[in-house]
XYZ file of C-alpha atoms in Angstrom:
307
model
C 71.558 85.883 103.741
C 69.852 86.598 100.366
C 71.402 88.140 97.304
C 70.117 91.648 98.271
C 72.050 91.586 101.619
C 75.112 90.378 99.793
C 74.702 93.417 97.552
C 74.676 95.610 100.579
C 77.885 94.039 101.932
C 79.612 94.876 98.658
C 78.074 98.270 98.251
C 78.746 99.474 101.805
C 82.319 98.312 101.939
C 83.369 99.528 98.509
C 81.719 102.846 99.032
C 83.237 103.338 102.395
C 86.663 102.296 101.176
C 86.449 104.754 98.271
C 85.636 107.632 100.683
C 88.513 106.605 103.095
C 90.903 106.303 100.129
C 90.034 109.776 98.899
C 90.385 111.384 102.264
C 93.728 109.565 102.961
C 94.969 110.564 99.542
C 94.248 114.126 100.112
C 96.125 114.058 103.442
C 99.065 112.338 101.914
C 99.187 114.694 98.971
C 99.190 117.679 101.417
C 102.294 116.504 103.383
C 104.076 115.121 100.259
C 103.807 118.339 98.466
C 105.518 120.068 101.377
C 108.201 117.451 101.558
C 109.043 117.002 97.849
C 107.026 119.612 95.977
C 103.657 119.566 94.092
C 104.906 117.797 91.116
C 106.271 114.780 92.977
C 103.123 114.742 95.183
C 101.015 114.489 92.038
C 103.205 111.855 90.661
C 102.636 109.870 93.832
C 98.899 110.257 94.126
C 97.266 110.840 90.739
C 97.199 107.261 89.597
C 95.745 106.096 92.835
C 93.158 108.821 92.639
C 92.093 107.448 89.261
C 91.606 103.944 90.639
C 88.830 105.268 93.174
C 86.280 105.939 90.350
C 85.993 102.285 89.127
C 85.847 101.063 92.727
C 82.873 103.532 93.408
C 81.287 102.466 90.157
C 81.398 98.677 91.173
C 79.751 99.764 94.461
C 77.036 101.559 92.539
C 76.374 98.484 90.410
C 76.127 96.216 93.547
C 73.599 98.638 95.143
C 71.019 98.037 92.349
C 70.893 94.394 93.247
C 69.542 95.394 96.559
C 66.475 97.119 95.036
C 63.432 94.895 94.507
C 62.839 96.673 91.249
C 65.777 98.865 89.999
C 63.475 100.678 87.659
C 62.010 102.367 90.697
C 65.495 103.591 91.860
C 64.759 107.287 91.082
C 61.801 107.103 93.608
C 64.189 106.414 96.483
C 65.240 110.109 96.692
C 61.692 111.503 97.062
C 62.002 111.659 100.888
C 65.068 113.650 101.262
C 63.663 115.624 104.217
C 62.814 112.670 106.389
C 64.630 109.605 105.016
C 68.365 108.843 105.662
C 68.292 106.392 102.710
C 67.306 109.248 100.406
C 70.048 111.327 101.843
C 72.552 108.514 101.312
C 71.563 108.177 97.650
C 71.935 111.881 96.997
C 75.340 112.044 98.803
C 76.615 108.966 96.869
C 75.607 110.659 93.677
C 77.292 114.004 94.887
C 80.461 112.343 95.952
C 80.708 110.362 92.718
C 80.111 113.512 90.638
C 82.414 115.759 92.564
C 85.070 113.109 92.701
C 84.938 112.578 88.976
C 85.283 116.318 88.340
C 88.208 116.658 90.607
C 89.882 113.530 89.220
C 89.611 114.970 85.793
C 90.854 118.409 86.739
C 93.829 116.818 88.655
C 94.653 114.489 85.746
C 94.523 117.356 83.196
C 95.845 120.010 85.604
C 92.926 122.300 85.065
C 92.551 125.403 87.116
C 94.941 126.300 89.883
C 96.238 123.932 92.687
C 94.266 126.084 95.243
C 91.001 125.515 93.316
C 91.546 121.839 93.030
C 92.464 121.570 96.642
C 89.245 123.413 97.609
C 87.193 121.014 95.374
C 88.923 118.066 96.946
C 88.085 119.338 100.435
C 84.429 119.813 99.576
C 84.434 116.196 98.001
C 85.875 114.788 101.119
C 83.305 116.473 103.352
C 80.488 115.151 101.083
C 82.081 111.654 101.197
C 82.225 111.564 104.979
C 78.582 112.838 105.172
C 77.826 109.921 102.997
C 79.227 107.421 105.297
C 77.510 108.999 108.309
C 74.191 108.764 106.501
C 74.781 105.166 105.640
C 75.180 104.388 109.434
C 72.136 106.378 110.298
C 69.884 104.137 108.087
C 70.522 101.270 110.533
C 70.011 103.190 113.721
C 66.508 101.626 114.242
C 64.755 100.942 117.673
C 63.409 97.778 116.257
C 66.971 96.393 115.409
C 68.874 96.185 118.715
C 72.070 94.843 117.241
C 72.251 97.781 114.839
C 70.915 100.574 117.039
C 74.049 101.695 118.934
C 77.120 103.830 118.400
C 78.913 100.759 117.330
C 77.313 100.996 113.916
C 78.676 104.505 112.872
C 81.922 103.629 114.703
C 82.285 100.385 112.700
C 81.387 102.077 109.363
C 83.969 104.819 109.971
C 86.738 102.360 110.982
C 86.071 100.405 107.816
C 86.237 103.661 105.880
C 89.626 104.728 107.160
C 91.257 101.295 107.666
C 90.396 99.817 104.277
C 90.856 103.174 102.611
C 94.405 103.771 103.975
C 95.584 100.177 103.250
C 94.188 100.515 99.682
C 96.055 103.687 99.213
C 99.244 102.007 100.524
C 98.746 99.225 97.995
C 98.270 101.773 95.294
C 101.335 103.566 96.262
C 103.444 100.353 95.968
C 102.010 99.668 92.464
C 102.587 103.368 91.472
C 106.303 103.103 92.580
C 106.877 100.059 90.424
C 105.480 101.943 87.546
C 107.540 105.136 88.144
C 110.662 103.009 88.651
C 110.160 101.341 85.279
C 108.985 104.375 83.425
C 110.505 107.418 85.096
C 113.637 106.250 86.773
C 114.895 109.787 87.329
C 112.099 110.216 89.837
C 112.361 106.875 91.550
C 114.529 108.005 94.482
C 112.194 110.774 95.464
C 109.187 108.641 94.971
C 110.930 105.833 97.089
C 111.191 108.239 99.968
C 107.587 109.438 99.688
C 106.463 105.875 99.519
C 108.278 104.864 102.702
C 107.190 107.827 104.792
C 103.513 107.431 103.509
C 103.422 103.761 104.220
C 104.932 104.318 107.769
C 102.066 106.748 108.651
C 99.546 104.347 107.154
C 100.904 101.501 109.170
C 100.611 103.601 112.361
C 97.096 104.686 111.565
C 96.045 100.984 110.934
C 97.303 100.001 114.363
C 95.384 102.785 116.074
C 92.181 101.879 114.075
C 92.676 98.190 114.952
C 92.831 99.022 118.575
C 89.550 100.928 118.318
C 87.906 97.993 116.544
C 89.209 95.551 119.079
C 87.646 97.526 121.912
C 84.400 98.241 120.115
C 83.439 94.652 119.168
C 83.555 93.122 122.694
C 81.929 96.236 124.152
C 78.975 95.894 121.677
C 78.562 92.238 122.489
C 78.519 93.130 126.242
C 76.147 95.858 125.786
C 73.657 93.772 123.726
C 73.994 90.922 126.276
C 73.194 93.110 129.297
C 70.491 95.317 127.426
C 67.588 92.956 128.655
C 66.245 93.014 125.164
C 65.675 89.417 124.143
C 66.405 90.145 120.419
C 69.732 91.702 121.216
C 70.627 88.607 123.375
C 69.553 86.423 120.486
C 71.783 88.356 118.098
C 74.818 87.727 120.455
C 73.801 83.984 120.614
C 73.910 83.875 116.863
C 77.356 85.632 116.730
C 78.797 83.082 119.293
C 77.065 79.921 118.067
C 76.169 79.868 114.374
C 78.697 82.481 113.344
C 81.332 81.996 116.004
C 83.934 80.659 113.682
C 83.420 83.516 111.265
C 83.635 85.998 114.074
C 86.940 84.492 115.159
C 88.283 84.665 111.748
C 87.243 88.178 111.259
C 89.079 89.199 114.356
C 92.174 87.164 113.482
C 92.397 88.510 109.983
C 92.038 92.088 111.269
C 94.675 91.531 113.973
C 97.214 89.972 111.641
C 96.577 92.382 108.740
C 96.225 95.648 110.561
C 98.292 94.729 113.547
C 101.162 92.243 112.932
C 101.650 93.178 109.231
C 101.254 96.846 109.860
C 104.032 96.587 112.592
C 106.376 94.980 110.121
C 105.354 97.613 107.495
C 106.366 100.377 109.955
C 109.789 98.720 110.732
C 110.571 98.114 107.069
C 109.684 101.627 105.995
C 112.356 103.230 108.276
C 115.194 102.290 105.774
C 115.478 102.184 102.092
C 116.134 99.083 99.891
C 113.193 97.090 101.255
C 110.561 98.184 98.681
C 109.766 94.608 97.648
C 109.125 93.506 101.236
C 107.024 96.614 101.755
C 104.911 95.640 98.644
C 104.318 92.160 100.026
C 103.348 93.393 103.444
C 101.029 96.103 102.082
C 99.262 93.756 99.672
C 98.898 91.084 102.467
C 97.684 93.561 105.002
C 95.061 94.966 102.506
C 93.904 91.441 101.571
C 93.474 90.247 105.082
C 91.822 93.411 106.308
C 89.367 93.337 103.285
C 88.605 89.733 104.096
C 87.993 90.740 107.829
C 85.714 93.555 106.818
C 83.700 91.472 104.516
C 83.215 88.815 107.296
C 82.274 91.607 109.728
C 79.684 93.133 107.445
C 78.273 89.656 106.613
C 77.823 88.996 110.427
C 76.330 92.522 110.793
C 73.548 91.704 108.296
C 73.173 88.032 109.163
C 72.667 88.350 112.998
C 70.197 91.233 113.177
C 66.712 90.261 114.693
C 63.862 92.595 114.508
C 61.623 93.367 117.465
C 58.040 92.608 116.461
C 56.840 91.239 113.251
């Protein structure tokens, strides 16, 4: 792959992870506020929220390396009515802007909690629409390995799997900070950490199951499609990139499966916060590696019909 496709790997993964993290944070905040009150829910999630901005900014920087001439970037939004790429760009900008406004309001506690929650909901919807528009860019009849339901499914699994594990890692780091700087709140935050990580672990296992079913189904579909280019893509996956495909599945299975199972078990009782931290960081690292390999294979094995 060339530099521009590597830029797409970085852009799509980081942008999707940012959306997933934002959505998962909102869900966790909703339940944490009912369990321990709004103040403790904010203490759990606000620092993690502020980390999404730099991640999304890095994705934006990577996207410019995909353009043949970055100076012409504004021209990419001229076909909003017909182009999924134009819609993607507009939605990325909208998600970034709304997210930045919400993060500032949440950090400074501007307006009421209800107003902030409404803005967060709108931002989450825009983010999910952004991921959908990303997937539609690749639904091309001339690209058999991309033109299936596996593409949007893969993008949304990446969104929620990486996003949830990133949130879990952020919660562990936040708990270490709270324990050191605000020890009076540590017990409540520890309880919220364990319950949040428990549900994140369960969600990861479910998403892993979806991914482990979708990958072989896509390969079988391409093999049986009767389209030479689809069969050629499968041959590339098995032969030239077979080792990378095996590593991708192994990393995902260990990170989102085995590590997540241990995460769940260790989150049931207190006093195991250090173990939880090691497991969360390990799971996130392995799944991130798996998603990078998967996205690399996604771009490296597509074969176009025609010239």
